[in-house]
PDB file of C-alpha atoms in Angstrom:
ATOM      1  CA  UNK A   1     -10.383  10.378  60.436  1.00 49.00           C
ATOM      2  CA  UNK A   2     -12.510   7.274  60.068  1.00 52.00           C
ATOM      3  CA  UNK A   3     -11.930   4.535  57.521  1.00 50.00           C
ATOM      4  CA  UNK A   4     -15.163   5.448  55.702  1.00 52.00           C
ATOM      5  CA  UNK A   5     -14.045   9.056  55.308  1.00 50.00           C
ATOM      6  CA  UNK A   6     -10.608   7.994  54.073  1.00 48.00           C
ATOM      7  CA  UNK A   7     -12.200   5.682  51.515  1.00 48.00           C
ATOM      8  CA  UNK A   8     -14.573   8.413  50.364  1.00 49.00           C
ATOM      9  CA  UNK A   9     -11.764  10.953  49.991  1.00 51.00           C
ATOM     10  CA  UNK A  10      -9.112   8.664  48.506  1.00 51.00           C
ATOM     11  CA  UNK A  11     -11.176   6.518  46.210  1.00 60.00           C
ATOM     12  CA  UNK A  12     -14.305   7.068  44.169  1.00 62.00           C
ATOM     13  CA  UNK A  13     -16.646   4.145  44.062  1.00 60.00           C
ATOM     14  CA  UNK A  14     -18.086   3.281  40.661  1.00 64.00           C
ATOM     15  CA  UNK A  15     -21.705   4.110  39.964  1.00 69.00           C
ATOM     16  CA  UNK A  16     -24.071   1.200  40.470  1.00 87.00           C
ATOM     17  CA  UNK A  17     -24.996  -0.467  37.181  1.00 84.00           C
ATOM     18  CA  UNK A  18     -28.616   0.703  37.378  1.00 86.00           C
ATOM     19  CA  UNK A  19     -27.726   4.343  37.905  1.00 92.00           C
ATOM     20  CA  UNK A  20     -25.086   4.280  35.169  1.00 95.00           C
ATOM     21  CA  UNK A  21     -27.432   2.621  32.658  1.00 95.00           C
ATOM     22  CA  UNK A  22     -30.279   5.043  33.358  1.00 96.00           C
ATOM     23  CA  UNK A  23     -27.909   8.026  33.314  1.00 97.00           C
ATOM     24  CA  UNK A  24     -26.583   6.883  29.916  1.00 97.00           C
ATOM     25  CA  UNK A  25     -30.143   6.463  28.607  1.00 98.00           C
ATOM     26  CA  UNK A  26     -31.130   9.999  29.639  1.00 97.00           C
ATOM     27  CA  UNK A  27     -27.865  11.607  28.502  1.00 98.00           C
ATOM     28  CA  UNK A  28     -27.969   9.846  25.118  1.00 98.00           C
ATOM     29  CA  UNK A  29     -31.577  10.895  24.528  1.00 98.00           C
ATOM     30  CA  UNK A  30     -30.790  14.510  25.448  1.00 98.00           C
ATOM     31  CA  UNK A  31     -27.741  14.664  23.153  1.00 98.00           C
ATOM     32  CA  UNK A  32     -29.710  13.134  20.262  1.00 98.00           C
ATOM     33  CA  UNK A  33     -32.564  15.639  20.649  1.00 98.00           C
ATOM     34  CA  UNK A  34     -30.065  18.510  20.805  1.00 98.00           C
ATOM     35  CA  UNK A  35     -28.145  17.363  17.708  1.00 98.00           C
ATOM     36  CA  UNK A  36     -31.400  16.694  15.853  1.00 98.00           C
ATOM     37  CA  UNK A  37     -32.931  20.094  16.574  1.00 98.00           C
ATOM     38  CA  UNK A  38     -29.702  22.014  15.879  1.00 98.00           C
ATOM     39  CA  UNK A  39     -29.142  20.254  12.524  1.00 98.00           C
ATOM     40  CA  UNK A  40     -32.764  20.849  11.538  1.00 98.00           C
ATOM     41  CA  UNK A  41     -32.485  24.533  12.363  1.00 97.00           C
ATOM     42  CA  UNK A  42     -29.217  24.808  10.433  1.00 97.00           C
ATOM     43  CA  UNK A  43     -30.813  23.086   7.429  1.00 96.00           C
ATOM     44  CA  UNK A  44     -33.797  25.437   7.541  1.00 96.00           C
ATOM     45  CA  UNK A  45     -31.480  28.434   7.767  1.00 96.00           C
ATOM     46  CA  UNK A  46     -28.884  27.501   5.140  1.00 96.00           C
ATOM     47  CA  UNK A  47     -30.279  24.920   2.699  1.00 95.00           C
ATOM     48  CA  UNK A  48     -32.534  26.127  -0.123  1.00 93.00           C
ATOM     49  CA  UNK A  49     -35.776  24.183  -0.608  1.00 90.00           C
ATOM     50  CA  UNK A  50     -35.239  23.948  -4.358  1.00 90.00           C
ATOM     51  CA  UNK A  51     -31.548  23.120  -4.526  1.00 92.00           C
ATOM     52  CA  UNK A  52     -29.587  20.208  -3.054  1.00 94.00           C
ATOM     53  CA  UNK A  53     -26.077  20.593  -1.665  1.00 95.00           C
ATOM     54  CA  UNK A  54     -23.658  17.891  -2.843  1.00 95.00           C
ATOM     55  CA  UNK A  55     -21.246  16.505  -0.232  1.00 95.00           C
ATOM     56  CA  UNK A  56     -18.585  13.785  -0.168  1.00 96.00           C
ATOM     57  CA  UNK A  57     -18.389  13.511  -3.943  1.00 95.00           C
ATOM     58  CA  UNK A  58     -22.103  12.849  -4.298  1.00 94.00           C
ATOM     59  CA  UNK A  59     -22.390  10.161  -1.604  1.00 96.00           C
ATOM     60  CA  UNK A  60     -24.492  12.533   0.500  1.00 97.00           C
ATOM     61  CA  UNK A  61     -26.751  15.426  -0.445  1.00 97.00           C
ATOM     62  CA  UNK A  62     -28.498  17.960   1.721  1.00 97.00           C
ATOM     63  CA  UNK A  63     -32.024  18.118   0.316  1.00 96.00           C
ATOM     64  CA  UNK A  64     -34.448  20.008   2.531  1.00 96.00           C
ATOM     65  CA  UNK A  65     -37.941  18.583   2.795  1.00 94.00           C
ATOM     66  CA  UNK A  66     -40.812  18.568   5.257  1.00 94.00           C
ATOM     67  CA  UNK A  67     -42.396  15.177   5.822  1.00 88.00           C
ATOM     68  CA  UNK A  68     -45.945  14.889   7.146  1.00 84.00           C
ATOM     69  CA  UNK A  69     -45.783  11.081   7.271  1.00 73.00           C
ATOM     70  CA  UNK A  70     -43.510   8.398   8.647  1.00 70.00           C
ATOM     71  CA  UNK A  71     -40.662   6.760   6.710  1.00 65.00           C
ATOM     72  CA  UNK A  72     -41.261   6.837   2.952  1.00 60.00           C
ATOM     73  CA  UNK A  73     -44.021   9.398   3.693  1.00 63.00           C
ATOM     74  CA  UNK A  74     -46.364   6.658   4.890  1.00 68.00           C
ATOM     75  CA  UNK A  75     -49.398   7.897   6.811  1.00 68.00           C
ATOM     76  CA  UNK A  76     -49.277  11.479   5.555  1.00 70.00           C
ATOM     77  CA  UNK A  77     -52.939  12.025   6.330  1.00 72.00           C
ATOM     78  CA  UNK A  78     -52.577  10.777   9.911  1.00 73.00           C
ATOM     79  CA  UNK A  79     -49.914  13.112  11.280  1.00 74.00           C
ATOM     80  CA  UNK A  80     -51.750  13.498  14.607  1.00 75.00           C
ATOM     81  CA  UNK A  81     -51.211   9.802  15.396  1.00 82.00           C
ATOM     82  CA  UNK A  82     -47.396   9.986  15.472  1.00 82.00           C
ATOM     83  CA  UNK A  83     -47.140  12.006  18.732  1.00 82.00           C
ATOM     84  CA  UNK A  84     -49.476   9.442  20.318  1.00 86.00           C
ATOM     85  CA  UNK A  85     -47.192   6.624  19.186  1.00 88.00           C
ATOM     86  CA  UNK A  86     -44.248   8.563  20.633  1.00 88.00           C
ATOM     87  CA  UNK A  87     -46.066   8.792  23.982  1.00 91.00           C
ATOM     88  CA  UNK A  88     -46.420   5.013  23.920  1.00 94.00           C
ATOM     89  CA  UNK A  89     -42.704   4.606  23.140  1.00 92.00           C
ATOM     90  CA  UNK A  90     -41.742   6.980  25.979  1.00 93.00           C
ATOM     91  CA  UNK A  91     -43.961   5.114  28.467  1.00 95.00           C
ATOM     92  CA  UNK A  92     -42.458   1.789  27.347  1.00 94.00           C
ATOM     93  CA  UNK A  93     -38.885   3.093  27.726  1.00 95.00           C
ATOM     94  CA  UNK A  94     -39.628   4.520  31.197  1.00 93.00           C
ATOM     95  CA  UNK A  95     -41.091   1.147  32.172  1.00 94.00           C
ATOM     96  CA  UNK A  96     -37.961  -0.581  30.826  1.00 91.00           C
ATOM     97  CA  UNK A  97     -35.727   1.849  32.726  1.00 92.00           C
ATOM     98  CA  UNK A  98     -37.237   0.728  36.038  1.00 90.00           C
ATOM     99  CA  UNK A  99     -35.364  -2.579  35.723  1.00 90.00           C
ATOM    100  CA  UNK A 100     -32.480  -1.380  33.587  1.00 95.00           C
ATOM    101  CA  UNK A 101     -28.989  -2.396  34.711  1.00 94.00           C
ATOM    102  CA  UNK A 102     -27.289  -2.850  31.351  1.00 96.00           C
ATOM    103  CA  UNK A 103     -25.175  -0.038  29.893  1.00 96.00           C
ATOM    104  CA  UNK A 104     -25.547  -1.288  26.272  1.00 97.00           C
ATOM    105  CA  UNK A 105     -29.322  -1.416  26.741  1.00 97.00           C
ATOM    106  CA  UNK A 106     -29.191   2.091  28.230  1.00 97.00           C
ATOM    107  CA  UNK A 107     -27.469   3.279  25.063  1.00 98.00           C
ATOM    108  CA  UNK A 108     -29.945   1.479  22.776  1.00 98.00           C
ATOM    109  CA  UNK A 109     -32.992   2.810  24.613  1.00 97.00           C
ATOM    110  CA  UNK A 110     -31.471   6.307  24.773  1.00 98.00           C
ATOM    111  CA  UNK A 111     -30.974   6.312  20.993  1.00 98.00           C
ATOM    112  CA  UNK A 112     -34.591   5.209  20.434  1.00 97.00           C
ATOM    113  CA  UNK A 113     -35.946   7.715  22.949  1.00 97.00           C
ATOM    114  CA  UNK A 114     -33.892  10.599  21.534  1.00 97.00           C
ATOM    115  CA  UNK A 115     -34.965   9.802  17.982  1.00 97.00           C
ATOM    116  CA  UNK A 116     -38.622   9.522  18.948  1.00 95.00           C
ATOM    117  CA  UNK A 117     -38.547  12.789  20.905  1.00 96.00           C
ATOM    118  CA  UNK A 118     -36.641  14.623  18.160  1.00 96.00           C
ATOM    119  CA  UNK A 119     -39.282  13.882  15.556  1.00 94.00           C
ATOM    120  CA  UNK A 120     -42.145  14.331  18.040  1.00 93.00           C
ATOM    121  CA  UNK A 121     -40.871  17.841  18.742  1.00 94.00           C
ATOM    122  CA  UNK A 122     -41.363  18.657  15.050  1.00 94.00           C
ATOM    123  CA  UNK A 123     -44.808  17.055  14.997  1.00 90.00           C
ATOM    124  CA  UNK A 124     -45.944  19.040  18.015  1.00 91.00           C
ATOM    125  CA  UNK A 125     -44.373  22.447  17.373  1.00 93.00           C
ATOM    126  CA  UNK A 126     -43.708  22.923  13.637  1.00 92.00           C
ATOM    127  CA  UNK A 127     -46.036  24.137  10.876  1.00 90.00           C
ATOM    128  CA  UNK A 128     -48.765  23.657   9.822  1.00 88.00           C
ATOM    129  CA  UNK A 129     -49.869  23.451  13.478  1.00 86.00           C
ATOM    130  CA  UNK A 130     -49.716  21.719  16.848  1.00 87.00           C
ATOM    131  CA  UNK A 131     -49.761  17.905  16.607  1.00 82.00           C
ATOM    132  CA  UNK A 132     -49.902  18.185  12.815  1.00 84.00           C
ATOM    133  CA  UNK A 133     -46.390  19.523  12.200  1.00 87.00           C
ATOM    134  CA  UNK A 134     -44.141  18.222   9.473  1.00 91.00           C
ATOM    135  CA  UNK A 135     -40.772  16.663  10.306  1.00 94.00           C
ATOM    136  CA  UNK A 136     -37.755  18.413   8.783  1.00 96.00           C
ATOM    137  CA  UNK A 137     -35.618  15.941   6.814  1.00 96.00           C
ATOM    138  CA  UNK A 138     -32.424  16.884   5.021  1.00 97.00           C
ATOM    139  CA  UNK A 139     -30.016  13.984   4.397  1.00 97.00           C
ATOM    140  CA  UNK A 140     -30.255  12.175   1.068  1.00 96.00           C
ATOM    141  CA  UNK A 141     -27.749   9.442   0.218  1.00 96.00           C
ATOM    142  CA  UNK A 142     -26.358   8.552  -3.231  1.00 95.00           C
ATOM    143  CA  UNK A 143     -28.567  11.085  -4.989  1.00 95.00           C
ATOM    144  CA  UNK A 144     -30.441  14.331  -4.384  1.00 95.00           C
ATOM    145  CA  UNK A 145     -34.051  14.574  -3.215  1.00 92.00           C
ATOM    146  CA  UNK A 146     -34.369  10.986  -1.991  1.00 91.00           C
ATOM    147  CA  UNK A 147     -33.721   9.592  -5.446  1.00 92.00           C
ATOM    148  CA  UNK A 148     -32.327   6.269  -4.127  1.00 93.00           C
ATOM    149  CA  UNK A 149     -33.256   6.232  -0.450  1.00 92.00           C
ATOM    150  CA  UNK A 150     -35.744   8.253   1.616  1.00 91.00           C
ATOM    151  CA  UNK A 151     -34.499  11.564   2.966  1.00 94.00           C
ATOM    152  CA  UNK A 152     -33.872  11.406   6.723  1.00 95.00           C
ATOM    153  CA  UNK A 153     -32.561  13.391   9.706  1.00 97.00           C
ATOM    154  CA  UNK A 154     -30.497  12.819  12.870  1.00 98.00           C
ATOM    155  CA  UNK A 155     -33.523  11.573  14.829  1.00 97.00           C
ATOM    156  CA  UNK A 156     -34.270   8.959  12.158  1.00 95.00           C
ATOM    157  CA  UNK A 157     -30.636   7.812  12.224  1.00 97.00           C
ATOM    158  CA  UNK A 158     -30.670   7.574  15.996  1.00 98.00           C
ATOM    159  CA  UNK A 159     -33.897   5.590  16.036  1.00 96.00           C
ATOM    160  CA  UNK A 160     -32.556   3.168  13.437  1.00 96.00           C
ATOM    161  CA  UNK A 161     -29.227   2.675  15.236  1.00 98.00           C
ATOM    162  CA  UNK A 162     -31.008   2.176  18.574  1.00 98.00           C
ATOM    163  CA  UNK A 163     -33.331  -0.467  17.154  1.00 96.00           C
ATOM    164  CA  UNK A 164     -30.434  -2.277  15.427  1.00 98.00           C
ATOM    165  CA  UNK A 165     -28.450  -2.247  18.681  1.00 98.00           C
ATOM    166  CA  UNK A 166     -31.459  -3.552  20.644  1.00 96.00           C
ATOM    167  CA  UNK A 167     -31.928  -6.398  18.150  1.00 97.00           C
ATOM    168  CA  UNK A 168     -28.210  -7.258  18.366  1.00 97.00           C
ATOM    169  CA  UNK A 169     -28.414  -7.275  22.174  1.00 97.00           C
ATOM    170  CA  UNK A 170     -31.422  -9.598  22.046  1.00 94.00           C
ATOM    171  CA  UNK A 171     -29.726 -11.977  19.626  1.00 95.00           C
ATOM    172  CA  UNK A 172     -26.587 -12.123  21.766  1.00 95.00           C
ATOM    173  CA  UNK A 173     -28.580 -12.879  24.914  1.00 94.00           C
ATOM    174  CA  UNK A 174     -27.871  -9.651  26.744  1.00 94.00           C
ATOM    175  CA  UNK A 175     -30.702  -8.840  29.111  1.00 93.00           C
ATOM    176  CA  UNK A 176     -31.827  -5.415  30.281  1.00 91.00           C
ATOM    177  CA  UNK A 177     -31.044  -6.367  33.884  1.00 89.00           C
ATOM    178  CA  UNK A 178     -27.371  -6.856  33.025  1.00 88.00           C
ATOM    179  CA  UNK A 179     -27.417 -10.651  32.866  1.00 89.00           C
ATOM    180  CA  UNK A 180     -26.694 -12.730  29.817  1.00 89.00           C
ATOM    181  CA  UNK A 181     -28.487 -15.810  28.528  1.00 87.00           C
ATOM    182  CA  UNK A 182     -26.015 -18.337  27.162  1.00 77.00           C
ATOM    183  CA  UNK A 183     -26.781 -20.445  24.072  1.00 59.00           C
ATOM    184  CA  UNK A 184     -27.169 -23.573  26.224  1.00 54.00           C
ATOM    185  CA  UNK A 185     -29.716 -21.852  28.477  1.00 63.00           C
ATOM    186  CA  UNK A 186     -31.666 -20.654  25.411  1.00 58.00           C
ATOM    187  CA  UNK A 187     -31.915 -24.219  24.091  1.00 60.00           C
ATOM    188  CA  UNK A 188     -33.232 -25.423  27.439  1.00 64.00           C
ATOM    189  CA  UNK A 189     -35.978 -22.793  27.529  1.00 63.00           C
ATOM    190  CA  UNK A 190     -37.199 -23.543  23.996  1.00 60.00           C
TER     191      UNK A 190
END
């Protein structure tokens, strides 16, 4: 038995950083889309349009709504534009993945991609028609029916968390290629 075979049998080599980061990006996006679509279907099946369900002592309510716009119902009359924006986001993330070697960036981009695809799925396939569909939202915090904060869904949460993580990574100098810019290096470049 050769040394290479013994090493292969006895010890698993870790995945290269690039493969691990891209794998995490894809897996995260897939899990987010799955969770988003399952929770939306459950909400449509079990939550009444006219009545909110109180949870956690009133900290969270399930209030079913269909949103034709973006956050805060902005752009309601331009529903067709949102799938186009999603296509741009997907192309940008694929472009970023070509040089991706950072696991935290893989997670951040996976959260953004999953959130974008979750809501795009609604826009493309839900009523009132293709590329004009309304996004199913169901989570209202601190009051029913978006009384204190806009109603959202799992895709919205994922998108928000992904963007916050990406901003934190930028501010801490973590690069998508796995390197890190130190504070001293940042001062020299500015």
